[in-house]
Every structure is written in C-alpha cells, then in structure tokens.
C-alpha cells in the first residue's frame, strides 16, 4: 500500500491536506491570513488556535515509529527523486509562508509571512516576510530565499509533483529584501494557497567552497530550514532524533502558541509490521496509528493495556474519506479497455471481506470526493451536463447517467450475479473462456500481476484472486522489497497496485499530477493509472479556475463522474476515525482533536509530555 496525499502529495502534504487560502479581495488588500471560501475563523491578533493548550508544559520526549515503509534512510533532502529521507523531516524542519488552521477546511495564517496581498485581478500574490524570521544558522529569511526555494523545487532534480502543482506560476519577483511576489498565468483562487505552503530553505543549503552543488547532489548536507526542530542524534537503520531549537524564531507567535511542546522527537525504525507492533507493546515508543483492522481488534492487547499504561483511542474526524483504491495501469494493453477494468471490479467481494476480515469496521469508498461538498450523487445537473456534453462519445456513455455505486454482494445482490455481468463485459471486449483460461482472439490468456511490498498484503487480495479465477483470470501476487517496489512504481512498471489517496476539501492542481495527460508520461508522477484524457484535462482546468463554489462544484462532480465511470480505480475502503494507541503514562493531550487534522500531525504538534 502506498499513501498519496494531495497538495504536493508526496511531500507538502505533511503541512496538512486541507490547507487553503484567503479572501480574494476585489481591492487587493493585505491580510493576516486567507480563506479560500468565506471568512477566516480567527481575527487579526488572535491569541492562539482554539484546539491547543497555550499553557501546555514544554519539555520531555516523544518517541514515534516511522510512518514510512522503508527500513532506513539515506539522505536528508526530502525533495529530490532518488533515495529516502527520514520520516517527518520536512514538516519539522521547514517553515512555510502560511500555516493551516486544523479546525477549518480552507484557511491558513501567516507564519514566515506577516501578511499576504492577493491582487485584484487574481494574477499575483505578494507576501511580506516577518523581520524576526531566522534560519537555523541565524541568517534572516529573505525574499531571495523564497525565490531560491521556488526555483529549486521547479528544477529537474525534484519530484515531478512540484512542477504539476506549480505549473500556473509564471515566476517569482523579489520586490525588496523582505517582500516577494508570485505571478500567475491565470486567476486561480488556489494558487496563493499553493505557493504559501511550499517549504522555504536557505540559499546556503548545499553550498560547497562558496558555490552551490546541483540539488540532486545535496544528499547528506544538514538542511538549513527555519522550523522548530533540527536534526539531533542519528543511528542509521535504527532511529533519528529531532531536537527543538531553543532559539526558534516563531516560538511566541500566535500560530505557534501551545504547539511543538516536546524537546526531542525520536523516530524509531522497524523492519516489519510485526516488530513494530511488538515494539509498541513493549513500550519502546509512545504512539502508533493503527491501519490494520485485525491489529486493532485482536493484537492491541497485553499487560500494559490491562494496566492502563497503553490506551487505545478512536478519534472521530471530519476529513475527506479519500479514495484508497486498486489502481489499474492503463498503459498495459490488457487494461486499456474500460469493460475489462469494470469486470475486474465486479469480482471484488467487499461485503464478505468487511465481514470476515475487517470486523465490519470499514465503509466502501466511491469516487474521489467522499465526505466533502464535491461528493457526487444521482444524475448530472444542467451545469454538469454543460461541461460534459462537449466530450460525449469520448467518455463512457454511462457518465451521463447516475453516479457509480460500487457493486454489492449482500441483500438482493450476489457475487454470482456480479461475475455473470463481468463475464458479459469481458466477452464484449473480446475475451472468452476456452482451454482452461480467459483468452483473447490471439489465444493469449488473461494473466495479471498485483505488485505489493507488504508482508501481509496477500491476505487482503486473496479473496479477489479467487473470484477472478472463476472468470478464468489469473492474478499473481508479487511481493518485493520496498526499494524495488518504489523503483517499479516510479517507472510505471506494474499492472495493478494499491494506493491510499487522501482526499481534500479543496481539489485543485494536484489532480493534474494524479490524472493529467502530461503526468502520464512523466516518471515518478502521481498518474499511476496512466490516464490520458482531454476531457479529464479540461475538467481539471475548469476546477482549478473556478472563482466560487458555484463554479467549482459542477466541475468537481463532472470530473468525479468521468474518473469513476472510466474504472481506472477499483474502490477499496475507508474509516471515519483515527485509530491511535498511545502511552498514557508518558503523554497528555488537549481535550478535543481538531476535526480536520491527520492523527500524527495532531499528536506531534499539540500533545505534551507528562512530568
């Protein structure tokens, strides 16, 4: 399973999925923060965010487990393509111009920037930097550093997601020492948000003998950021400790009050999930987010749970449900026909899996925008049809009917009926059963490979393999180590993989990286399904150029219909709570979790150590 988060989904998502910006003033005035739609919750000069404890004690340690699949790290640069950086490094070490509020879906407030001014024509956003902002080496954070960070992230040495997300930025101007302006190709309410949440790093990072090294050669150079933490003790292959900077420049800012309460954050690395789970039960670290229903229901137990030292908690959130899915790589000729892709989805018996394997703890995913205003239901509205009609004949005819509903196998529905429907679709696509297998006109059997790097992945895909065998399809489970898995995924050398796409309340340019035609041919991009559709490209442009929700929602719905009815993704499952186990003897937390936070973000930023 690979986890993908929108808004620079591989890296910038560590700053928060639903970060958004402010009031687009018709007069172009400077403000302390931005709300993408509507008003900001917090006024100028607010004391602190409501969800923090401003009197939280400072000090102590937080011991975490790495949230990455890799068993070690080999670089300190989280932005380049090759190699693996330590978990949480980007979020802890690099400040941004703006920082999100975790109890609003679409607001951000000044961090490095003391104010931001969006031009009346929407073609630029100007940020005024705080004079007190400092990098870890003591240098001031200047407009030239912001421009340097942008130019570097747009270079060929960094992840393609940056280029996709920042495609509509024309350039960056240094107005004066502490004023920087981003210029845009076209008005886009999301772009001030996007540029406001890119990481800012010093021009001195990667300097050698007075000259900058190529950015992809900046590997083990200690990052020079402006965040609350710096790299401390490191044991390669075992752990890394981030140490709080006692001279952190923003420690007294309202947006930081009550946050970053631990003196040290140690991230431990375990070779596999079994060792990780047993390490937590042995109190080797303090906090673990649990994604396995079996681990949560059966294996989170023992004497430390019985004594109350370790506690299980389910924390309800209002985050988008995302779209965790089996991804079908349409670059492969066997998966190029939409009827074949739909047939594969009909063979998935989710209801049986949820009942027998997942302890009825999940809900089925459908579409891209579950649990948001963009979620699509019923038949297309007149506004949606106006966007879809130019593409009639170039998208599936079903797009113009009711929204997809994943096939069921309970009630009046059954797996047998679904498989009959799947067999019909496969025959229409030229695949018939003969000589013991499903074959095409050339006699080639339908043999597919499911690529995974999880040691227990075969268990969850096993029932699907068995159902596909009834159609004459052989689905081989291929387990590889994570490094090879990452390499093959970056090169699109797979047929079926599983991706956990996190959702967003404010979809924008990141969807061009996930579904845009240009990204389909870009190695290491997020277009895992290989989608190359002029209709999808057009709808993403309409979505990102929306001036208000009345324009945004029809574009979101139309895009969701096209992706869902094209069956690029076979929807999996989701859960509407964060499942976390933690050491209650060592940690304390605010009374309420903000509704729009990721679980570990909440703990790292607002919890504190018991004395």
Coordinates of C-alpha atoms in Angstrom, one line a residue:
X1 CA 0.0 0.0 0.0
X2 CA 1.3 3.4 -0.9
X3 CA -0.2 6.5 0.7
X4 CA -0.7 9.6 -1.5
X5 CA -1.8 12.9 -0.2
X6 CA -3.0 15.8 -2.4
X7 CA -1.4 19.3 -2.4
X8 CA 2.1 18.2 -3.3
X9 CA 1.0 14.8 -2.3
X10 CA 4.4 13.3 -1.7
X11 CA 6.0 16.0 0.4
X12 CA 4.0 19.1 1.0
X13 CA 1.1 17.1 2.4
X14 CA 3.0 16.9 5.7
X15 CA 1.9 20.5 6.2
X16 CA -1.8 19.4 6.1
X17 CA -4.1 18.1 3.4
X18 CA -6.8 20.7 3.6
X19 CA -4.7 23.9 3.9
X20 CA -6.3 26.7 2.0
X21 CA -6.1 30.4 1.5
X22 CA -7.9 33.5 2.0
X23 CA -10.3 36.0 0.9
X24 CA -9.7 37.1 -2.6
X25 CA -10.2 40.8 -2.1
X26 CA -11.5 42.8 -5.1
X27 CA -9.3 45.6 -3.8
X28 CA -6.2 43.5 -3.3
X29 CA -5.6 44.3 0.4
X30 CA -3.1 42.7 2.7
X31 CA -4.4 40.3 5.4
X32 CA -3.1 38.2 8.2
X33 CA -4.5 35.0 6.6
X34 CA -6.6 33.7 3.8
X35 CA -9.8 31.7 3.5
X36 CA -10.4 30.1 0.2
X37 CA -14.2 30.3 0.5
X38 CA -15.8 32.6 3.0
X39 CA -14.4 34.2 6.2
X40 CA -11.5 33.4 8.4
X41 CA -12.4 32.0 11.8
X42 CA -9.6 33.8 13.6
X43 CA -9.4 37.6 13.6
X44 CA -6.2 39.7 13.4
X45 CA -4.2 39.5 16.6
X46 CA -5.9 36.3 17.8
X47 CA -4.2 34.7 20.9
X48 CA -3.9 31.1 19.8
X49 CA -5.7 28.4 17.9
X50 CA -8.7 27.0 19.9
X51 CA -7.5 23.4 19.7
X52 CA -4.2 23.9 21.5
X53 CA -3.4 24.2 25.2
X54 CA -1.5 27.5 25.5
X55 CA -0.3 26.5 28.9
X56 CA 1.0 23.1 27.8
X57 CA 4.2 22.2 29.6
X58 CA 7.3 22.3 27.4
X59 CA 10.0 19.6 27.6
X60 CA 10.3 15.8 27.5
X61 CA 10.4 13.3 24.7
X62 CA 8.0 11.9 22.1
X63 CA 9.0 8.5 20.7
X64 CA 7.4 7.7 17.4
X65 CA 7.6 4.9 14.9
X66 CA 8.4 5.8 11.3
X67 CA 5.3 6.2 9.1
X68 CA 7.3 5.2 6.0
X69 CA 7.7 1.7 4.5
X70 CA 11.5 2.0 4.1
X71 CA 13.6 0.3 6.8
X72 CA 16.2 3.1 6.8
X73 CA 17.1 6.4 5.2
X74 CA 19.9 7.5 3.0
X75 CA 19.5 11.3 2.6
X76 CA 18.4 14.4 4.5
X77 CA 16.9 16.1 1.4
X78 CA 13.2 15.2 1.2
X79 CA 12.6 17.0 -2.1
X80 CA 14.7 15.1 -4.6
X81 CA 13.6 12.0 -6.5
X82 CA 16.2 9.4 -5.5
X83 CA 16.7 8.0 -2.0
X84 CA 14.7 8.0 1.2
X85 CA 14.6 10.9 3.7
X86 CA 13.8 10.3 7.4
X87 CA 10.1 10.4 8.4
X88 CA 8.7 13.8 9.4
X89 CA 11.8 15.7 8.4
X90 CA 10.1 18.1 6.0
X91 CA 7.3 19.0 8.4
X92 CA 9.6 19.6 11.4
X93 CA 12.5 21.4 9.8
X94 CA 11.0 23.7 7.2
X95 CA 8.6 26.6 7.8
X96 CA 6.2 27.9 5.2
X97 CA 4.9 31.4 4.4
X98 CA 1.5 30.3 5.7
X99 CA 0.4 27.6 8.2
X100 CA -3.0 25.9 8.3
X101 CA -5.7 26.0 10.9
X102 CA -6.7 22.4 11.8
X103 CA -10.3 23.4 12.7
X104 CA -11.1 25.0 9.3
X105 CA -11.3 23.3 6.0
X106 CA -9.8 26.1 3.9
X107 CA -7.9 28.6 5.9
X108 CA -4.2 29.5 6.6
X109 CA -2.5 32.2 8.6
X110 CA 0.9 33.9 8.3
X111 CA 3.9 32.1 9.6
X112 CA 7.1 33.3 7.8
X113 CA 4.8 35.9 6.2
X114 CA 3.3 38.6 8.3
X115 CA 0.7 39.4 5.6
X116 CA -0.3 38.5 2.1
X117 CA -1.9 40.5 -0.6
X118 CA -3.7 38.9 -3.5
X119 CA -4.0 41.3 -6.5
X120 CA -7.5 42.5 -7.6
X121 CA -7.1 40.6 -10.9
X122 CA -6.0 37.4 -9.2
X123 CA -2.8 37.3 -11.1
X124 CA -0.4 37.6 -8.3
X125 CA 0.1 37.1 -4.5
X126 CA 2.6 39.2 -2.6
X127 CA 4.0 38.1 0.8
X128 CA 5.7 40.4 3.4
X129 CA 8.2 38.4 5.4
X130 CA 8.5 38.8 9.2
X131 CA 11.7 40.7 10.1
X132 CA 12.3 38.3 13.0
X133 CA 12.2 35.1 10.8
X134 CA 15.5 33.2 11.0
X135 CA 17.0 30.1 9.6
X136 CA 18.7 27.6 11.9
X137 CA 22.1 29.1 11.1
X138 CA 20.9 32.5 12.3
X139 CA 20.6 34.1 8.9
X140 CA 17.4 36.1 8.3
X141 CA 14.7 34.6 6.0
X142 CA 14.7 36.9 3.0
X143 CA 12.7 37.2 -0.2
X144 CA 15.7 35.9 -2.2
X145 CA 15.5 32.6 -0.1
X146 CA 11.8 32.2 -1.0
X147 CA 12.6 32.7 -4.7
X148 CA 15.5 30.3 -4.5
X149 CA 13.3 27.7 -2.9
X150 CA 10.7 28.0 -5.6
X151 CA 13.3 27.9 -8.4
X152 CA 14.9 24.8 -6.8
X153 CA 11.7 23.0 -6.4
X154 CA 10.9 23.6 -10.1
X155 CA 14.2 22.2 -11.2
X156 CA 14.5 18.7 -12.9
X157 CA 16.2 17.3 -9.7
X158 CA 13.0 17.4 -7.6
X159 CA 9.8 15.4 -7.5
X160 CA 7.5 16.0 -10.6
X161 CA 4.6 16.8 -8.3
X162 CA 6.1 20.2 -7.7
X163 CA 6.1 21.0 -11.4
X164 CA 2.5 19.9 -11.8
X165 CA 1.2 21.8 -8.8
X166 CA 3.1 25.0 -9.7
X167 CA 2.5 24.8 -13.4
X168 CA 0.5 28.1 -13.5
X169 CA 3.1 30.1 -11.6
X170 CA 4.9 32.4 -14.2
X171 CA 7.7 33.4 -11.8
X172 CA 8.7 35.0 -8.6
X173 CA 9.9 38.6 -8.1
X174 CA 11.9 39.9 -5.2
X175 CA 10.3 43.3 -4.6
X176 CA 12.6 44.2 -1.7
X177 CA 14.6 42.4 0.9
X178 CA 11.5 41.0 2.7
X179 CA 8.8 41.2 0.0
X180 CA 8.3 38.6 -2.6
X181 CA 5.6 38.3 -5.3
X182 CA 4.4 35.2 -7.1
X183 CA 2.9 35.9 -10.6
X184 CA 0.3 33.6 -12.1
X185 CA -0.6 32.7 -15.7
X186 CA -4.3 33.0 -14.9
X187 CA -6.6 33.8 -12.0
X188 CA -6.8 30.8 -9.7
X189 CA -8.1 31.0 -6.1
X190 CA -6.0 28.1 -5.1
X191 CA -2.6 29.4 -6.3
X192 CA -2.0 31.8 -3.4
X193 CA -2.6 28.8 -1.1
X194 CA -0.2 26.6 -3.1
X195 CA 2.7 29.0 -3.1
X196 CA 2.0 29.9 0.5
X197 CA 2.6 26.3 1.6
X198 CA 5.8 25.4 -0.3
X199 CA 8.8 24.8 2.0
X200 CA 11.3 27.6 2.3
X201 CA 15.0 26.8 2.8
X202 CA 18.2 28.8 2.9
X203 CA 20.4 29.6 -0.2
X204 CA 23.3 28.4 1.9
X205 CA 22.0 24.8 2.0
X206 CA 24.2 22.8 -0.3
X207 CA 27.0 25.3 -0.7
X208 CA 30.4 23.9 -1.2
X209 CA 33.5 26.1 -1.5
X210 CA 31.3 29.1 -2.0
X211 CA 29.4 27.5 -4.9
X212 CA 26.0 25.7 -4.8
X213 CA 26.0 22.0 -5.6
X214 CA 23.5 20.6 -8.0
X215 CA 20.4 20.0 -5.9
X216 CA 20.3 16.2 -6.5
X217 CA 23.8 16.1 -5.0
X218 CA 22.6 17.8 -1.8
X219 CA 22.1 14.5 0.0
X220 CA 23.6 14.3 3.5
X221 CA 24.1 18.1 3.9
X222 CA 22.2 19.1 7.0
X223 CA 19.1 21.1 5.9
X224 CA 19.1 24.8 6.7
X225 CA 15.4 25.5 7.4
X226 CA 13.6 27.7 9.8
X227 CA 11.4 25.2 11.5
X228 CA 11.1 24.4 15.2
X229 CA 13.3 21.3 15.1
X230 CA 16.8 20.5 14.0
X231 CA 18.5 17.1 13.4
X232 CA 20.0 15.7 16.6
X233 CA 21.4 12.2 17.3
X234 CA 21.1 9.7 14.5
X235 CA 21.6 5.9 14.5
X236 CA 21.4 4.8 10.8
X237 CA 19.0 1.9 10.4
X238 CA 17.5 2.4 13.9
X239 CA 16.4 5.9 14.7
X240 CA 16.7 9.7 14.3
X241 CA 16.1 12.3 16.9
X242 CA 14.9 15.8 16.1
X243 CA 15.8 18.4 18.8
X244 CA 13.8 21.5 19.4
X245 CA 15.7 24.7 18.7
X246 CA 15.7 26.8 21.9
X247 CA 16.2 29.9 19.7
X248 CA 13.3 29.2 17.4
X249 CA 12.3 32.5 16.0
X250 CA 8.5 31.9 16.0
X251 CA 8.1 30.4 19.5
X252 CA 5.9 33.3 20.6
X253 CA 3.8 33.7 17.5
X254 CA 0.1 33.1 18.0
X255 CA 0.0 30.4 15.3
X256 CA 2.7 28.5 17.2
X257 CA 1.5 29.1 20.8
X258 CA 0.7 25.8 22.5
X259 CA 2.4 23.7 19.8
X260 CA 5.8 21.9 19.4
X261 CA 5.9 21.0 23.1
X262 CA 8.4 18.2 23.1
X263 CA 12.1 18.9 23.5
X264 CA 13.0 15.8 21.5
X265 CA 11.1 13.7 18.9
X266 CA 12.7 10.4 18.2
X267 CA 11.5 8.3 15.3
X268 CA 12.3 4.6 15.5
X269 CA 12.7 2.3 12.5
X270 CA 11.5 -1.3 12.5
X271 CA 12.0 -3.8 9.8
X272 CA 8.4 -5.0 9.5
X273 CA 4.9 -4.6 11.0
X274 CA 5.2 -7.4 13.5
X275 CA 8.4 -5.9 15.0
X276 CA 6.7 -2.5 15.0
X277 CA 3.6 -3.8 16.9
X278 CA 5.6 -5.8 19.4
X279 CA 7.9 -2.8 20.0
X280 CA 4.9 -0.7 20.9
X281 CA 3.5 -3.3 23.2
X282 CA 6.9 -3.4 24.9
X283 CA 6.7 0.4 25.4
X284 CA 9.7 1.0 23.2
X285 CA 7.9 4.1 21.7
X286 CA 4.8 6.1 22.7
X287 CA 2.4 6.4 19.9
X288 CA 1.1 4.3 17.0
X289 CA -1.6 4.9 14.4
X290 CA -3.1 1.6 13.5
X291 CA -4.4 0.9 10.0
X292 CA -5.0 -2.8 10.3
X293 CA -8.5 -3.8 11.5
X294 CA -7.0 -7.1 12.7
X295 CA -4.3 -5.4 14.7
X296 CA -6.8 -3.1 16.2
X297 CA -9.4 -5.7 17.2
X298 CA -7.2 -8.6 18.2
X299 CA -3.5 -7.8 18.6
X300 CA -3.6 -4.5 20.6
X301 CA -3.7 -6.2 23.9
X302 CA -1.5 -7.3 26.8
X303 CA -0.5 -6.4 30.3
X304 CA 0.4 -2.8 29.6
X305 CA -3.1 -2.3 28.0
X306 CA -4.7 -4.0 31.0
X307 CA -2.9 -1.7 33.5
X308 CA -3.9 1.4 31.6
X309 CA -0.3 2.4 30.7
X310 CA -1.2 1.9 27.0
X311 CA -4.5 3.1 25.7
X312 CA -6.5 2.6 22.5
X313 CA -8.4 5.6 21.3
X314 CA -10.7 6.2 18.3
X315 CA -10.9 9.9 17.4
X316 CA -13.7 10.9 15.1
X317 CA -12.7 13.4 12.4
X318 CA -14.4 15.2 9.5
X319 CA -11.7 14.7 7.0
X320 CA -12.5 13.7 3.4
X321 CA -12.7 9.9 3.0
X322 CA -10.1 9.8 0.2
X323 CA -10.1 7.2 -2.4
X324 CA -8.0 4.2 -1.4
X325 CA -8.1 2.0 -4.5
X326 CA -6.6 -0.8 -6.6
X327 CA -5.1 1.2 -9.4
X328 CA -5.3 -0.4 -12.9
X329 CA -2.4 0.7 -15.1
X330 CA -4.0 1.5 -18.5
X331 CA -0.6 1.7 -20.1
X332 CA -0.8 -2.1 -20.3
X333 CA -2.9 -3.2 -23.3
X334 CA -4.8 -5.8 -21.2
X335 CA -6.2 -3.0 -19.1
X336 CA -6.8 -0.4 -21.8
X337 CA -10.5 -1.4 -22.3
X338 CA -12.9 0.1 -19.8
X339 CA -15.1 -3.1 -20.0
X340 CA -12.2 -5.2 -18.8
X341 CA -11.5 -2.7 -15.9
X342 CA -15.1 -2.7 -14.9
X343 CA -15.2 -6.5 -14.9
X344 CA -12.2 -6.7 -12.6
X345 CA -14.1 -4.5 -10.1
X346 CA -17.2 -6.7 -10.3
X347 CA -15.1 -9.6 -9.0
X348 CA -14.3 -7.9 -5.7
X349 CA -16.5 -9.2 -2.8
X350 CA -16.1 -6.2 -0.4
X351 CA -19.0 -7.2 1.8
X352 CA -17.6 -10.6 2.5
X353 CA -14.1 -9.1 3.2
X354 CA -15.5 -6.5 5.6
X355 CA -17.5 -9.1 7.5
X356 CA -14.9 -11.9 7.6
X357 CA -11.6 -10.0 7.6
X358 CA -12.2 -6.4 8.7
X359 CA -14.5 -6.8 11.7
X360 CA -17.2 -4.7 9.9
X361 CA -15.0 -1.6 10.7
X362 CA -14.9 -0.1 7.2
X363 CA -17.1 1.8 4.8
X364 CA -16.8 1.4 1.0
X365 CA -15.1 4.1 -1.0
X366 CA -16.9 5.6 -4.0
X367 CA -15.5 8.3 -6.3
X368 CA -12.8 10.9 -5.5
X369 CA -14.5 13.3 -3.1
X370 CA -16.3 11.3 -0.4
X371 CA -17.3 13.3 2.8
X372 CA -16.8 16.7 1.1
X373 CA -19.1 19.2 -0.7
X374 CA -17.7 17.8 -4.0
X375 CA -19.1 14.3 -3.4
X376 CA -21.3 13.3 -6.4
X377 CA -24.8 11.7 -6.3
X378 CA -27.6 11.0 -8.7
X379 CA -27.7 12.2 -12.3
X380 CA -25.8 15.2 -13.7
X381 CA -27.2 18.6 -13.1
X382 CA -27.6 21.1 -16.0
X383 CA -24.4 22.8 -15.0
X384 CA -22.5 19.4 -15.1
X385 CA -24.0 18.5 -18.4
X386 CA -22.8 21.7 -19.9
X387 CA -19.3 20.7 -19.0
X388 CA -19.7 17.1 -20.1
X389 CA -21.6 17.5 -23.4
X390 CA -18.5 18.5 -25.5
X391 CA -17.0 15.2 -24.6
X392 CA -19.9 12.9 -25.5
X393 CA -18.5 10.0 -27.4
X394 CA -15.1 10.5 -25.9
X395 CA -16.0 9.4 -22.4
X396 CA -18.1 6.4 -21.4
X397 CA -21.9 6.9 -22.1
X398 CA -22.6 6.0 -18.5
X399 CA -21.1 9.3 -17.5
X400 CA -24.3 11.0 -18.5
X401 CA -26.4 8.7 -16.2
X402 CA -26.4 8.1 -12.5
X403 CA -23.2 8.3 -10.5
X404 CA -21.5 4.9 -10.0
X405 CA -22.3 2.8 -7.0
X406 CA -19.8 0.0 -6.2
X407 CA -21.2 -3.5 -6.8
X408 CA -22.6 -5.2 -3.7
X409 CA -22.8 -8.9 -2.7
X410 CA -25.4 -8.6 0.1
X411 CA -29.1 -8.2 0.2
X412 CA -30.6 -8.8 -3.3
X413 CA -27.1 -8.7 -4.9
X414 CA -24.7 -11.5 -5.1
X415 CA -21.1 -12.3 -6.2
X416 CA -22.5 -14.8 -8.7
X417 CA -24.6 -12.2 -10.4
X418 CA -21.7 -9.8 -10.5
X419 CA -19.5 -12.4 -12.1
X420 CA -22.1 -13.1 -14.7
X421 CA -22.1 -9.4 -15.6
X422 CA -18.3 -9.4 -15.6
X423 CA -18.2 -12.3 -18.0
X424 CA -20.5 -10.5 -20.4
X425 CA -18.3 -7.4 -20.3
X426 CA -15.2 -9.5 -21.0
X427 CA -16.9 -11.2 -23.9
X428 CA -17.8 -7.8 -25.4
X429 CA -14.2 -6.8 -25.0
X430 CA -13.0 -9.9 -26.9
X431 CA -12.1 -12.1 -24.0
X432 CA -13.7 -15.6 -23.9
X433 CA -13.1 -18.7 -21.7
X434 CA -11.5 -21.6 -23.5
X435 CA -8.9 -24.2 -22.8
X436 CA -9.0 -23.5 -19.1
X437 CA -8.4 -19.8 -19.2
X438 CA -9.8 -16.5 -20.3
X439 CA -8.3 -15.7 -23.7
X440 CA -8.3 -13.0 -26.4
X441 CA -8.6 -13.5 -30.1
X442 CA -4.9 -14.4 -30.3
X443 CA -5.3 -17.1 -27.7
X444 CA -3.3 -15.2 -25.1
X445 CA -4.5 -15.9 -21.5
X446 CA -5.5 -13.1 -19.2
X447 CA -2.7 -13.1 -16.7
X448 CA -2.2 -10.0 -14.5
X449 CA 0.2 -9.2 -11.7
X450 CA -0.6 -7.4 -8.4
X451 CA 2.6 -5.7 -7.1
X452 CA 3.0 -5.1 -3.4
X453 CA 5.7 -4.6 -0.7
X454 CA 3.7 -5.5 2.4
X455 CA 4.4 -8.8 4.1
X456 CA 0.7 -9.4 4.8
X457 CA -0.7 -7.9 1.5
X458 CA -1.6 -11.3 0.1
X459 CA -4.2 -11.9 2.8
X460 CA -6.4 -8.9 1.7
X461 CA -6.1 -9.6 -2.0
X462 CA -6.6 -13.3 -1.7
X463 CA -10.4 -13.4 -2.0
X464 CA -10.2 -11.2 -5.1
X465 CA -7.7 -13.6 -6.7
X466 CA -10.1 -16.5 -6.0
X467 CA -13.1 -14.7 -7.6
X468 CA -11.1 -13.8 -10.6
X469 CA -10.1 -17.4 -11.1
X470 CA -13.9 -18.1 -11.6
X471 CA -13.7 -15.9 -14.7
X472 CA -10.5 -17.6 -16.0
X473 CA -8.3 -14.7 -15.0
X474 CA -5.1 -15.4 -13.1
X475 CA -3.9 -12.6 -10.8
X476 CA -0.4 -13.3 -9.5
X477 CA 0.6 -11.7 -6.2
X478 CA 4.1 -10.3 -6.5
X479 CA 5.8 -9.2 -3.2
X480 CA 9.0 -7.3 -3.5
X481 CA 11.1 -5.3 -1.1
X482 CA 10.1 -1.6 -0.7
X483 CA 13.1 -0.2 -2.6
X484 CA 12.3 -2.3 -5.7
X485 CA 8.6 -1.6 -5.3
X486 CA 9.3 2.2 -5.3
X487 CA 11.5 1.9 -8.3
X488 CA 8.9 0.0 -10.3
X489 CA 6.1 2.3 -9.3
X490 CA 8.2 5.4 -10.3
X491 CA 8.8 3.8 -13.7
X492 CA 5.1 2.6 -14.1
X493 CA 6.4 -1.0 -14.3
X494 CA 3.3 -2.7 -12.9
X495 CA -0.2 -3.8 -13.8
X496 CA -2.1 -3.4 -10.6
X497 CA -1.1 -1.7 -7.3
X498 CA -2.9 -0.4 -4.3
X499 CA -2.8 3.4 -3.5
X500 CA -4.3 5.2 -0.5
X501 CA -5.1 8.6 -2.0
X502 CA -6.0 11.0 0.8
X503 CA -8.9 13.4 -0.1
X504 CA -9.2 17.2 0.1
X505 CA -12.0 19.6 0.7
X506 CA -10.4 21.9 -1.9
X507 CA -9.4 20.0 -5.0
X508 CA -7.0 21.8 -7.3
X509 CA -3.9 21.5 -9.5
X510 CA -2.7 18.4 -7.7
X511 CA -5.3 16.4 -9.7
X512 CA -3.3 17.2 -12.8
X513 CA -0.5 15.2 -11.3
X514 CA -2.8 12.4 -10.4
X515 CA -4.9 12.3 -13.6
X516 CA -3.5 14.7 -16.1
X517 CA -2.2 13.6 -19.6
X518 CA 1.2 15.3 -19.2
X519 CA 1.8 13.5 -15.9
X520 CA 1.0 10.1 -17.5
X521 CA 4.3 10.3 -19.4
X522 CA 6.4 11.7 -16.5
X523 CA 8.3 9.2 -14.4
X524 CA 7.7 9.4 -10.7
X525 CA 4.5 11.4 -11.2
X526 CA 1.3 10.6 -9.4
X527 CA -0.7 9.5 -12.5
X528 CA -0.4 5.8 -11.6
X529 CA -3.3 4.7 -13.8
X530 CA -1.9 6.3 -16.9
X531 CA -4.9 8.5 -17.6
X532 CA -4.6 10.4 -20.9
X533 CA -8.0 12.0 -21.5
X534 CA -8.6 15.5 -23.0
X535 CA -11.9 15.5 -21.1
X536 CA -10.2 15.0 -17.8
X537 CA -7.6 17.7 -18.6
X538 CA -10.3 20.1 -19.4
X539 CA -12.3 19.4 -16.3
X540 CA -9.3 19.8 -14.1
X541 CA -8.7 23.2 -15.7
X542 CA -12.3 24.2 -15.0
X543 CA -12.0 23.0 -11.4
X544 CA -8.8 25.0 -10.8
X545 CA -10.0 28.2 -12.4
X546 CA -13.3 28.3 -10.5
X547 CA -14.0 31.7 -9.0
X548 CA -16.6 30.5 -6.5
X549 CA -18.2 27.3 -5.3
X550 CA -21.0 27.6 -7.8
X551 CA -18.3 27.1 -10.5
X552 CA -16.2 24.6 -8.5
X553 CA -18.9 22.1 -7.6
X554 CA -20.1 21.2 -11.1
X555 CA -16.5 20.8 -12.3
X556 CA -15.7 18.5 -9.4
X557 CA -18.8 16.4 -10.0
X558 CA -18.1 16.2 -13.7
X559 CA -14.5 15.1 -13.1
X560 CA -15.6 12.6 -10.5
X561 CA -18.1 11.1 -12.9
X562 CA -15.6 10.7 -15.7
X563 CA -12.9 9.1 -13.5
X564 CA -15.4 6.7 -11.7
X565 CA -17.2 5.6 -14.9
X566 CA -13.9 5.0 -16.6
X567 CA -13.0 2.4 -13.9
X568 CA -9.3 3.4 -13.6
X569 CA -9.7 2.7 -9.9
X570 CA -11.4 -0.2 -8.1
X571 CA -12.5 1.5 -4.8
X572 CA -11.5 -0.1 -1.5
X573 CA -12.5 1.0 1.9
X574 CA -12.2 3.8 4.5
X575 CA -12.8 4.6 8.1
X576 CA -14.1 7.8 9.7
X577 CA -12.0 7.7 12.8
X578 CA -8.3 7.9 13.6
X579 CA -7.3 4.7 15.5
X580 CA -4.4 5.5 17.8
X581 CA -2.8 3.7 20.6
X582 CA -0.6 5.7 22.9
X583 CA 1.3 5.6 26.2
X584 CA -1.0 7.4 28.7
X585 CA 1.7 7.2 31.4
X586 CA 4.0 9.4 29.3
X587 CA 1.8 11.6 27.2
X588 CA -1.1 14.1 27.7
X589 CA -3.2 15.8 25.1
X590 CA -5.8 18.6 24.5
X591 CA -9.4 17.7 25.4
X592 CA -10.6 17.7 21.8
X593 CA -9.0 16.8 18.5
X594 CA -9.5 19.4 15.7
X595 CA -11.8 17.9 13.1
X596 CA -9.5 18.4 10.0
X597 CA -6.2 17.0 11.2
X598 CA -4.2 13.9 10.4
X599 CA -3.7 11.8 13.6
X600 CA 0.0 12.0 13.9
X601 CA 0.0 15.8 13.0
X602 CA -2.2 16.4 16.0
X603 CA 0.0 14.4 18.4
X604 CA 3.3 15.8 17.2
X605 CA 2.1 19.4 17.1
X606 CA -0.2 19.8 20.2
X607 CA 0.4 16.9 22.7
X608 CA 2.9 17.2 25.5
X609 CA 4.9 15.1 27.9
X610 CA 3.7 14.3 31.4
X611 CA 6.1 15.4 34.1

